[in-house]
Amino acid sequence: MDVQLEASWKNELKGEFERPYFQKIATLLREEKKAGKIIYPPGKQIFNAFEFTPLSKVKVVILGQDPYHNPGQAHGLSFSVPDGVKPPPSLMNIFKEVQEDLGLPYPATGNLEKWAKQGVLLLNASLTVVANQPMSHSQVGWHLFTDEVIKHISTAKEHVVFMLWGRFAQNKAALIDAGKHKVLTAAHPSPLSAYNGFFGCHHFSKTNEYLQSVGEAPIDWAL
């Protein structure tokens, strides 16, 4: 795989691309495409999260599980969809919480690039998925790569807010130095669990309060 990665991330993670697990991911993606499988997001968008949010700018991490698996939805940012694409239910629940928490209106787009450009790393634990097959690449080795990303952020940075929604994301807390960073946990925004603690978590206001307390500019969550 020719990894098109933003320069600071490529320098930070260069050792990962030579490791056997990463070579296996690259081989698998080539073989599946050759076999006619459709992979999301498109190749040039697989590492979009890193492109929009260089390591030096990371202030917040929102961790998703894997990309959307329906046509036109995934574009390399967790929970986000391109302009003109209807926001999926989990994203609508995120917007509902933003509205309740901050009084902001529902946005006209589900594209979260504006958040990413302000330092919100929208990271999925798996960076690819086979069309119409959720979690189909959850066991191919991506988690080894994205776990390294989380550990690098924890080690190299200070005062980053990690939003961990749902049990899967919360299991990543072990990779984070909670003495240096702010870890916020809540239920997943999925319709199956949002009423079990995602709604009312106030993570967006809590994030801004923390960032301001350590001398960082708050995130403008309006889209």
mmCIF file of N, CA and C in Angstrom, residues 108-218:
data_model
loop_
_atom_site.group_PDB
_atom_site.id
_atom_site.type_symbol
_atom_site.label_atom_id
_atom_site.label_comp_id
_atom_site.label_asym_id
_atom_site.label_seq_id
_atom_site.Cartn_x
_atom_site.Cartn_y
_atom_site.Cartn_z
ATOM 1 N N ALA A 108 -26.784 21.675 8.622
ATOM 2 C CA ALA A 108 -27.319 21.299 7.307
ATOM 3 C C ALA A 108 -26.480 20.210 6.647
ATOM 4 N N THR A 109 -25.370 19.845 7.270
ATOM 5 C CA THR A 109 -24.467 18.836 6.700
ATOM 6 C C THR A 109 -24.023 17.865 7.778
ATOM 7 N N GLY A 110 -23.714 16.644 7.358
ATOM 8 C CA GLY A 110 -23.129 15.667 8.266
ATOM 9 C C GLY A 110 -21.621 15.574 8.107
ATOM 10 N N ASN A 111 -21.046 16.522 7.379
ATOM 11 C CA ASN A 111 -19.602 16.542 7.116
ATOM 12 C C ASN A 111 -18.894 17.217 8.289
ATOM 13 N N LEU A 112 -18.047 16.473 8.975
ATOM 14 C CA LEU A 112 -17.378 16.961 10.183
ATOM 15 C C LEU A 112 -15.969 17.484 9.913
ATOM 16 N N GLU A 113 -15.671 17.798 8.652
ATOM 17 C CA GLU A 113 -14.329 18.298 8.333
ATOM 18 C C GLU A 113 -13.987 19.553 9.134
ATOM 19 N N LYS A 114 -14.975 20.384 9.419
ATOM 20 C CA LYS A 114 -14.712 21.609 10.184
ATOM 21 C C LYS A 114 -14.177 21.273 11.571
ATOM 22 N N TRP A 115 -14.727 20.219 12.176
ATOM 23 C CA TRP A 115 -14.197 19.790 13.470
ATOM 24 C C TRP A 115 -12.757 19.311 13.312
ATOM 25 N N ALA A 116 -12.527 18.493 12.296
ATOM 26 C CA ALA A 116 -11.195 17.916 12.085
ATOM 27 C C ALA A 116 -10.136 19.000 11.890
ATOM 28 N N LYS A 117 -10.491 20.044 11.162
ATOM 29 C CA LYS A 117 -9.533 21.118 10.884
ATOM 30 C C LYS A 117 -9.193 21.926 12.136
ATOM 31 N N GLN A 118 -10.033 21.818 13.171
ATOM 32 C CA GLN A 118 -9.765 22.524 14.424
ATOM 33 C C GLN A 118 -8.972 21.682 15.422
ATOM 34 N N GLY A 119 -8.664 20.445 15.044
ATOM 35 C CA GLY A 119 -7.877 19.607 15.938
ATOM 36 C C GLY A 119 -8.617 18.434 16.531
ATOM 37 N N VAL A 120 -9.796 18.104 15.972
ATOM 38 C CA VAL A 120 -10.552 16.934 16.438
ATOM 39 C C VAL A 120 -10.201 15.762 15.525
ATOM 40 N N LEU A 121 -9.398 14.830 16.032
ATOM 41 C CA LEU A 121 -9.024 13.651 15.253
ATOM 42 C C LEU A 121 -10.189 12.670 15.259
ATOM 43 N N LEU A 122 -10.800 12.480 14.096
ATOM 44 C CA LEU A 122 -11.973 11.614 13.942
ATOM 45 C C LEU A 122 -11.484 10.248 13.465
ATOM 46 N N LEU A 123 -11.096 9.422 14.425
ATOM 47 C CA LEU A 123 -10.359 8.187 14.152
ATOM 48 C C LEU A 123 -11.253 6.961 14.310
ATOM 49 N N ASN A 124 -11.313 6.135 13.283
ATOM 50 C CA ASN A 124 -11.926 4.816 13.399
ATOM 51 C C ASN A 124 -10.863 3.788 13.766
ATOM 52 N N ALA A 125 -11.231 2.819 14.600
ATOM 53 C CA ALA A 125 -10.277 1.774 14.975
ATOM 54 C C ALA A 125 -9.884 0.925 13.775
ATOM 55 N N SER A 126 -10.837 0.669 12.870
ATOM 56 C CA SER A 126 -10.554 0.040 11.581
ATOM 57 C C SER A 126 -10.707 1.115 10.515
ATOM 58 N N LEU A 127 -9.788 1.168 9.577
ATOM 59 C CA LEU A 127 -9.820 2.264 8.607
ATOM 60 C C LEU A 127 -10.504 1.888 7.302
ATOM 61 N N THR A 128 -10.884 0.620 7.145
ATOM 62 C CA THR A 128 -11.580 0.185 5.931
ATOM 63 C C THR A 128 -12.676 -0.809 6.287
ATOM 64 N N VAL A 129 -13.572 -1.030 5.311
ATOM 65 C CA VAL A 129 -14.659 -1.995 5.483
ATOM 66 C C VAL A 129 -15.094 -2.454 4.092
ATOM 67 N N VAL A 130 -15.592 -3.670 3.992
ATOM 68 C CA VAL A 130 -16.155 -4.155 2.731
ATOM 69 C C VAL A 130 -17.594 -3.643 2.633
ATOM 70 N N ALA A 131 -17.985 -3.215 1.436
ATOM 71 C CA ALA A 131 -19.339 -2.698 1.217
ATOM 72 C C ALA A 131 -20.392 -3.645 1.779
ATOM 73 N N ASN A 132 -21.310 -3.076 2.535
ATOM 74 C CA ASN A 132 -22.458 -3.797 3.097
ATOM 75 C C ASN A 132 -22.093 -4.881 4.103
ATOM 76 N N GLN A 133 -20.859 -4.835 4.602
ATOM 77 C CA GLN A 133 -20.426 -5.845 5.580
ATOM 78 C C GLN A 133 -19.780 -5.155 6.784
ATOM 79 N N PRO A 134 -20.594 -4.653 7.726
ATOM 80 C CA PRO A 134 -20.027 -3.965 8.884
ATOM 81 C C PRO A 134 -19.049 -4.841 9.646
ATOM 82 N N MET A 135 -17.985 -4.216 10.128
ATOM 83 C CA MET A 135 -16.938 -4.872 10.915
ATOM 84 C C MET A 135 -16.153 -5.913 10.129
ATOM 85 N N SER A 136 -16.264 -5.910 8.805
ATOM 86 C CA SER A 136 -15.609 -6.937 7.996
ATOM 87 C C SER A 136 -14.088 -6.842 8.024
ATOM 88 N N HIS A 137 -13.540 -5.676 8.377
ATOM 89 C CA HIS A 137 -12.087 -5.544 8.475
ATOM 90 C C HIS A 137 -11.632 -5.305 9.919
ATOM 91 N N SER A 138 -12.485 -5.693 10.858
ATOM 92 C CA SER A 138 -12.149 -5.430 12.269
ATOM 93 C C SER A 138 -11.064 -6.362 12.798
ATOM 94 N N GLN A 139 -10.808 -7.462 12.085
ATOM 95 C CA GLN A 139 -9.816 -8.428 12.561
ATOM 96 C C GLN A 139 -8.608 -8.556 11.629
ATOM 97 N N VAL A 140 -8.440 -7.608 10.729
ATOM 98 C CA VAL A 140 -7.360 -7.751 9.733
ATOM 99 C C VAL A 140 -6.055 -7.091 10.169
ATOM 100 N N GLY A 141 -6.063 -6.413 11.309
ATOM 101 C CA GLY A 141 -4.836 -5.793 11.809
ATOM 102 C C GLY A 141 -4.881 -4.289 11.967
ATOM 103 N N TRP A 142 -5.958 -3.665 11.508
ATOM 104 C CA TRP A 142 -6.036 -2.197 11.637
ATOM 105 C C TRP A 142 -5.940 -1.745 13.085
ATOM 106 N N HIS A 143 -6.490 -2.540 14.009
ATOM 107 C CA HIS A 143 -6.477 -2.117 15.411
ATOM 108 C C HIS A 143 -5.049 -1.993 15.942
ATOM 109 N N LEU A 144 -4.129 -2.784 15.389
ATOM 110 C CA LEU A 144 -2.727 -2.669 15.812
ATOM 111 C C LEU A 144 -2.172 -1.296 15.420
ATOM 112 N N PHE A 145 -2.561 -0.849 14.239
ATOM 113 C CA PHE A 145 -2.109 0.459 13.761
ATOM 114 C C PHE A 145 -2.756 1.589 14.559
ATOM 115 N N THR A 146 -4.070 1.542 14.708
ATOM 116 C CA THR A 146 -4.751 2.649 15.381
ATOM 117 C C THR A 146 -4.475 2.662 16.888
ATOM 118 N N ASP A 147 -4.198 1.500 17.481
ATOM 119 C CA ASP A 147 -3.752 1.499 18.880
ATOM 120 C C ASP A 147 -2.421 2.241 19.010
ATOM 121 N N GLU A 148 -1.531 2.052 18.037
ATOM 122 C CA GLU A 148 -0.258 2.780 18.048
ATOM 123 C C GLU A 148 -0.488 4.283 17.909
ATOM 124 N N VAL A 149 -1.458 4.649 17.098
ATOM 125 C CA VAL A 149 -1.796 6.071 16.951
ATOM 126 C C VAL A 149 -2.198 6.655 18.302
ATOM 127 N N ILE A 150 -3.089 5.956 18.999
ATOM 128 C CA ILE A 150 -3.546 6.432 20.306
ATOM 129 C C ILE A 150 -2.380 6.530 21.289
ATOM 130 N N LYS A 151 -1.515 5.513 21.293
ATOM 131 C CA LYS A 151 -0.372 5.534 22.209
ATOM 132 C C LYS A 151 0.589 6.658 21.881
ATOM 133 N N HIS A 152 0.807 6.920 20.578
ATOM 134 C CA HIS A 152 1.687 8.014 20.180
ATOM 135 C C HIS A 152 1.125 9.360 20.631
ATOM 136 N N ILE A 153 -0.180 9.545 20.488
ATOM 137 C CA ILE A 153 -0.795 10.793 20.946
ATOM 138 C C ILE A 153 -0.613 10.937 22.450
ATOM 139 N N SER A 154 -0.890 9.859 23.178
ATOM 140 C CA SER A 154 -0.775 9.897 24.625
ATOM 141 C C SER A 154 0.639 10.248 25.068
ATOM 142 N N THR A 155 1.630 9.702 24.372
ATOM 143 C CA THR A 155 3.026 9.926 24.750
ATOM 144 C C THR A 155 3.533 11.294 24.301
ATOM 145 N N ALA A 156 3.226 11.664 23.066
ATOM 146 C CA ALA A 156 3.828 12.859 22.461
ATOM 147 C C ALA A 156 3.124 14.154 22.836
ATOM 148 N N LYS A 157 1.862 14.050 23.268
ATOM 149 C CA LYS A 157 1.070 15.254 23.514
ATOM 150 C C LYS A 157 0.713 15.386 24.994
ATOM 151 N N GLU A 158 0.165 16.557 25.335
ATOM 152 C CA GLU A 158 -0.421 16.772 26.656
ATOM 153 C C GLU A 158 -1.790 17.415 26.478
ATOM 154 N N HIS A 159 -2.655 17.175 27.447
ATOM 155 C CA HIS A 159 -3.947 17.871 27.513
ATOM 156 C C HIS A 159 -4.839 17.613 26.294
ATOM 157 N N VAL A 160 -4.852 16.393 25.820
ATOM 158 C CA VAL A 160 -5.770 15.993 24.748
ATOM 159 C C VAL A 160 -7.030 15.406 25.393
ATOM 160 N N VAL A 161 -8.185 15.737 24.835
ATOM 161 C CA VAL A 161 -9.445 15.166 25.313
ATOM 162 C C VAL A 161 -9.788 13.949 24.461
ATOM 163 N N PHE A 162 -9.986 12.812 25.102
ATOM 164 C CA PHE A 162 -10.399 11.592 24.408
ATOM 165 C C PHE A 162 -11.866 11.325 24.737
ATOM 166 N N MET A 163 -12.722 11.327 23.705
ATOM 167 C CA MET A 163 -14.123 10.977 23.884
ATOM 168 C C MET A 163 -14.292 9.501 23.520
ATOM 169 N N LEU A 164 -14.590 8.695 24.509
ATOM 170 C CA LEU A 164 -14.706 7.249 24.316
ATOM 171 C C LEU A 164 -16.158 6.853 24.530
ATOM 172 N N TRP A 165 -16.840 6.566 23.433
ATOM 173 C CA TRP A 165 -18.272 6.281 23.452
ATOM 174 C C TRP A 165 -18.510 4.797 23.220
ATOM 175 N N GLY A 166 -19.113 4.137 24.189
ATOM 176 C CA GLY A 166 -19.391 2.713 24.068
ATOM 177 C C GLY A 166 -18.246 1.867 24.594
ATOM 178 N N ARG A 167 -18.548 0.603 24.852
ATOM 179 C CA ARG A 167 -17.575 -0.303 25.476
ATOM 180 C C ARG A 167 -16.326 -0.481 24.614
ATOM 181 N N PHE A 168 -16.535 -0.594 23.301
ATOM 182 C CA PHE A 168 -15.377 -0.809 22.432
ATOM 183 C C PHE A 168 -14.371 0.324 22.591
ATOM 184 N N ALA A 169 -14.835 1.556 22.488
ATOM 185 C CA ALA A 169 -13.934 2.701 22.604
ATOM 186 C C ALA A 169 -13.350 2.792 24.017
ATOM 187 N N GLN A 170 -14.161 2.500 25.013
ATOM 188 C CA GLN A 170 -13.694 2.615 26.393
ATOM 189 C C GLN A 170 -12.574 1.633 26.697
ATOM 190 N N ASN A 171 -12.542 0.521 25.990
ATOM 191 C CA ASN A 171 -11.440 -0.436 26.181
ATOM 192 C C ASN A 171 -10.092 0.143 25.772
ATOM 193 N N LYS A 172 -10.118 1.227 24.988
ATOM 194 C CA LYS A 172 -8.862 1.870 24.562
ATOM 195 C C LYS A 172 -8.295 2.779 25.647
ATOM 196 N N ALA A 173 -9.031 2.973 26.738
ATOM 197 C CA ALA A 173 -8.552 3.856 27.799
ATOM 198 C C ALA A 173 -7.221 3.378 28.372
ATOM 199 N N ALA A 174 -6.994 2.071 28.311
ATOM 200 C CA ALA A 174 -5.739 1.526 28.838
ATOM 201 C C ALA A 174 -4.520 2.035 28.079
ATOM 202 N N LEU A 175 -4.727 2.551 26.871
ATOM 203 C CA LEU A 175 -3.616 3.055 26.051
ATOM 204 C C LEU A 175 -3.293 4.513 26.347
ATOM 205 N N ILE A 176 -4.101 5.153 27.184
ATOM 206 C CA ILE A 176 -4.020 6.599 27.387
ATOM 207 C C ILE A 176 -3.527 6.908 28.798
ATOM 208 N N ASP A 177 -2.595 7.842 28.900
ATOM 209 C CA ASP A 177 -2.110 8.310 30.199
ATOM 210 C C ASP A 177 -3.106 9.332 30.748
ATOM 211 N N ALA A 178 -3.961 8.886 31.646
ATOM 212 C CA ALA A 178 -5.016 9.756 32.166
ATOM 213 C C ALA A 178 -4.460 10.866 33.050
ATOM 214 N N GLY A 179 -3.211 10.770 33.431
ATOM 215 C CA GLY A 179 -2.590 11.845 34.200
ATOM 216 C C GLY A 179 -2.223 13.047 33.348
ATOM 217 N N LYS A 180 -2.090 12.823 32.049
ATOM 218 C CA LYS A 180 -1.718 13.902 31.120
ATOM 219 C C LYS A 180 -2.893 14.394 30.297
ATOM 220 N N HIS A 181 -3.925 13.585 30.207
ATOM 221 C CA HIS A 181 -5.014 13.856 29.271
ATOM 222 C C HIS A 181 -6.368 13.766 29.977
ATOM 223 N N LYS A 182 -7.399 14.226 29.303
ATOM 224 C CA LYS A 182 -8.765 14.152 29.810
ATOM 225 C C LYS A 182 -9.502 13.042 29.073
ATOM 226 N N VAL A 183 -9.990 12.048 29.803
ATOM 227 C CA VAL A 183 -10.718 10.933 29.207
ATOM 228 C C VAL A 183 -12.190 11.046 29.602
ATOM 229 N N LEU A 184 -13.061 11.198 28.600
ATOM 230 C CA LEU A 184 -14.497 11.285 28.810
ATOM 231 C C LEU A 184 -15.152 10.016 28.265
ATOM 232 N N THR A 185 -16.002 9.393 29.048
ATOM 233 C CA THR A 185 -16.663 8.163 28.608
ATOM 234 C C THR A 185 -18.181 8.330 28.676
ATOM 235 N N ALA A 186 -18.858 7.653 27.758
ATOM 236 C CA ALA A 186 -20.322 7.655 27.719
ATOM 237 C C ALA A 186 -20.770 6.471 26.884
ATOM 238 N N ALA A 187 -22.075 6.223 26.880
ATOM 239 C CA ALA A 187 -22.635 5.208 25.994
ATOM 240 C C ALA A 187 -22.415 5.619 24.544
ATOM 241 N N HIS A 188 -22.526 4.658 23.643
ATOM 242 C CA HIS A 188 -22.386 4.943 22.215
ATOM 243 C C HIS A 188 -23.613 5.721 21.726
ATOM 244 N N PRO A 189 -23.438 6.629 20.743
ATOM 245 C CA PRO A 189 -24.588 7.387 20.227
ATOM 246 C C PRO A 189 -25.536 6.600 19.334
ATOM 247 N N SER A 190 -25.286 5.332 19.124
ATOM 248 C CA SER A 190 -26.219 4.494 18.361
ATOM 249 C C SER A 190 -27.616 4.563 18.962
ATOM 250 N N PRO A 191 -28.658 4.480 18.123
ATOM 251 C CA PRO A 191 -30.028 4.453 18.664
ATOM 252 C C PRO A 191 -30.254 3.333 19.674
ATOM 253 N N LEU A 192 -29.438 2.281 19.620
ATOM 254 C CA LEU A 192 -29.586 1.158 20.541
ATOM 255 C C LEU A 192 -29.122 1.497 21.950
ATOM 256 N N SER A 193 -28.268 2.522 22.081
ATOM 257 C CA SER A 193 -27.665 2.783 23.391
ATOM 258 C C SER A 193 -27.634 4.252 23.801
ATOM 259 N N ALA A 194 -28.003 5.159 22.907
ATOM 260 C CA ALA A 194 -27.842 6.590 23.198
ATOM 261 C C ALA A 194 -28.584 7.009 24.468
ATOM 262 N N TYR A 195 -29.746 6.360 24.743
ATOM 263 C CA TYR A 195 -30.526 6.739 25.928
ATOM 264 C C TYR A 195 -29.958 6.130 27.204
ATOM 265 N N ASN A 196 -28.904 5.343 27.082
ATOM 266 C CA ASN A 196 -28.282 4.732 28.259
ATOM 267 C C ASN A 196 -27.098 5.533 28.776
ATOM 268 N N GLY A 197 -27.014 6.799 28.379
ATOM 269 C CA GLY A 197 -25.946 7.630 28.934
ATOM 270 C C GLY A 197 -25.209 8.497 27.947
ATOM 271 N N PHE A 198 -25.521 8.361 26.652
ATOM 272 C CA PHE A 198 -24.910 9.314 25.718
ATOM 273 C C PHE A 198 -25.632 10.646 25.793
ATOM 274 N N PHE A 199 -26.948 10.598 25.679
ATOM 275 C CA PHE A 199 -27.711 11.836 25.822
ATOM 276 C C PHE A 199 -27.527 12.367 27.244
ATOM 277 N N GLY A 200 -27.143 13.627 27.321
ATOM 278 C CA GLY A 200 -26.901 14.241 28.618
ATOM 279 C C GLY A 200 -25.477 14.123 29.118
ATOM 280 N N CYS A 201 -24.581 13.561 28.304
ATOM 281 C CA CYS A 201 -23.181 13.408 28.751
ATOM 282 C C CYS A 201 -22.422 14.737 28.755
ATOM 283 N N HIS A 202 -22.894 15.706 27.963
ATOM 284 C CA HIS A 202 -22.282 17.043 27.914
ATOM 285 C C HIS A 202 -20.801 17.023 27.548
ATOM 286 N N HIS A 203 -20.413 16.071 26.723
ATOM 287 C CA HIS A 203 -18.999 15.965 26.382
ATOM 288 C C HIS A 203 -18.469 17.170 25.609
ATOM 289 N N PHE A 204 -19.338 17.818 24.867
ATOM 290 C CA PHE A 204 -18.857 18.913 24.020
ATOM 291 C C PHE A 204 -18.548 20.156 24.860
ATOM 292 N N SER A 205 -19.407 20.457 25.817
ATOM 293 C CA SER A 205 -19.109 21.575 26.717
ATOM 294 C C SER A 205 -17.967 21.214 27.674
ATOM 295 N N LYS A 206 -17.934 19.974 28.139
ATOM 296 C CA LYS A 206 -16.852 19.556 29.038
ATOM 297 C C LYS A 206 -15.498 19.636 28.342
ATOM 298 N N THR A 207 -15.487 19.267 27.054
ATOM 299 C CA THR A 207 -14.244 19.360 26.287
ATOM 300 C C THR A 207 -13.762 20.794 26.225
ATOM 301 N N ASN A 208 -14.654 21.709 25.910
ATOM 302 C CA ASN A 208 -14.250 23.112 25.796
ATOM 303 C C ASN A 208 -13.824 23.695 27.136
ATOM 304 N N GLU A 209 -14.513 23.311 28.197
ATOM 305 C CA GLU A 209 -14.114 23.777 29.534
ATOM 306 C C GLU A 209 -12.700 23.309 29.867
ATOM 307 N N TYR A 210 -12.413 22.052 29.550
ATOM 308 C CA TYR A 210 -11.080 21.522 29.834
ATOM 309 C C TYR A 210 -10.029 22.213 28.974
ATOM 310 N N LEU A 211 -10.286 22.343 27.676
ATOM 311 C CA LEU A 211 -9.306 22.980 26.796
ATOM 312 C C LEU A 211 -8.997 24.398 27.268
ATOM 313 N N GLN A 212 -10.013 25.128 27.634
ATOM 314 C CA GLN A 212 -9.786 26.495 28.110
ATOM 315 C C GLN A 212 -9.033 26.507 29.428
ATOM 316 N N SER A 213 -9.246 25.499 30.266
ATOM 317 C CA SER A 213 -8.563 25.444 31.563
ATOM 318 C C SER A 213 -7.063 25.210 31.423
ATOM 319 N N VAL A 214 -6.658 24.644 30.277
ATOM 320 C CA VAL A 214 -5.225 24.398 30.044
ATOM 321 C C VAL A 214 -4.658 25.374 29.004
ATOM 322 N N GLY A 215 -5.404 26.440 28.733
ATOM 323 C CA GLY A 215 -4.897 27.494 27.862
ATOM 324 C C GLY A 215 -5.069 27.253 26.380
ATOM 325 N N GLU A 216 -5.937 26.298 26.005
ATOM 326 C CA GLU A 216 -6.187 26.009 24.596
ATOM 327 C C GLU A 216 -7.496 26.654 24.150
ATOM 328 N N ALA A 217 -7.568 26.992 22.874
ATOM 329 C CA ALA A 217 -8.813 27.534 22.329
ATOM 330 C C ALA A 217 -9.873 26.450 22.286
ATOM 331 N N PRO A 218 -11.120 26.772 22.593
ATOM 332 C CA PRO A 218 -12.198 25.779 22.511
ATOM 333 C C PRO A 218 -12.506 25.416 21.079
#
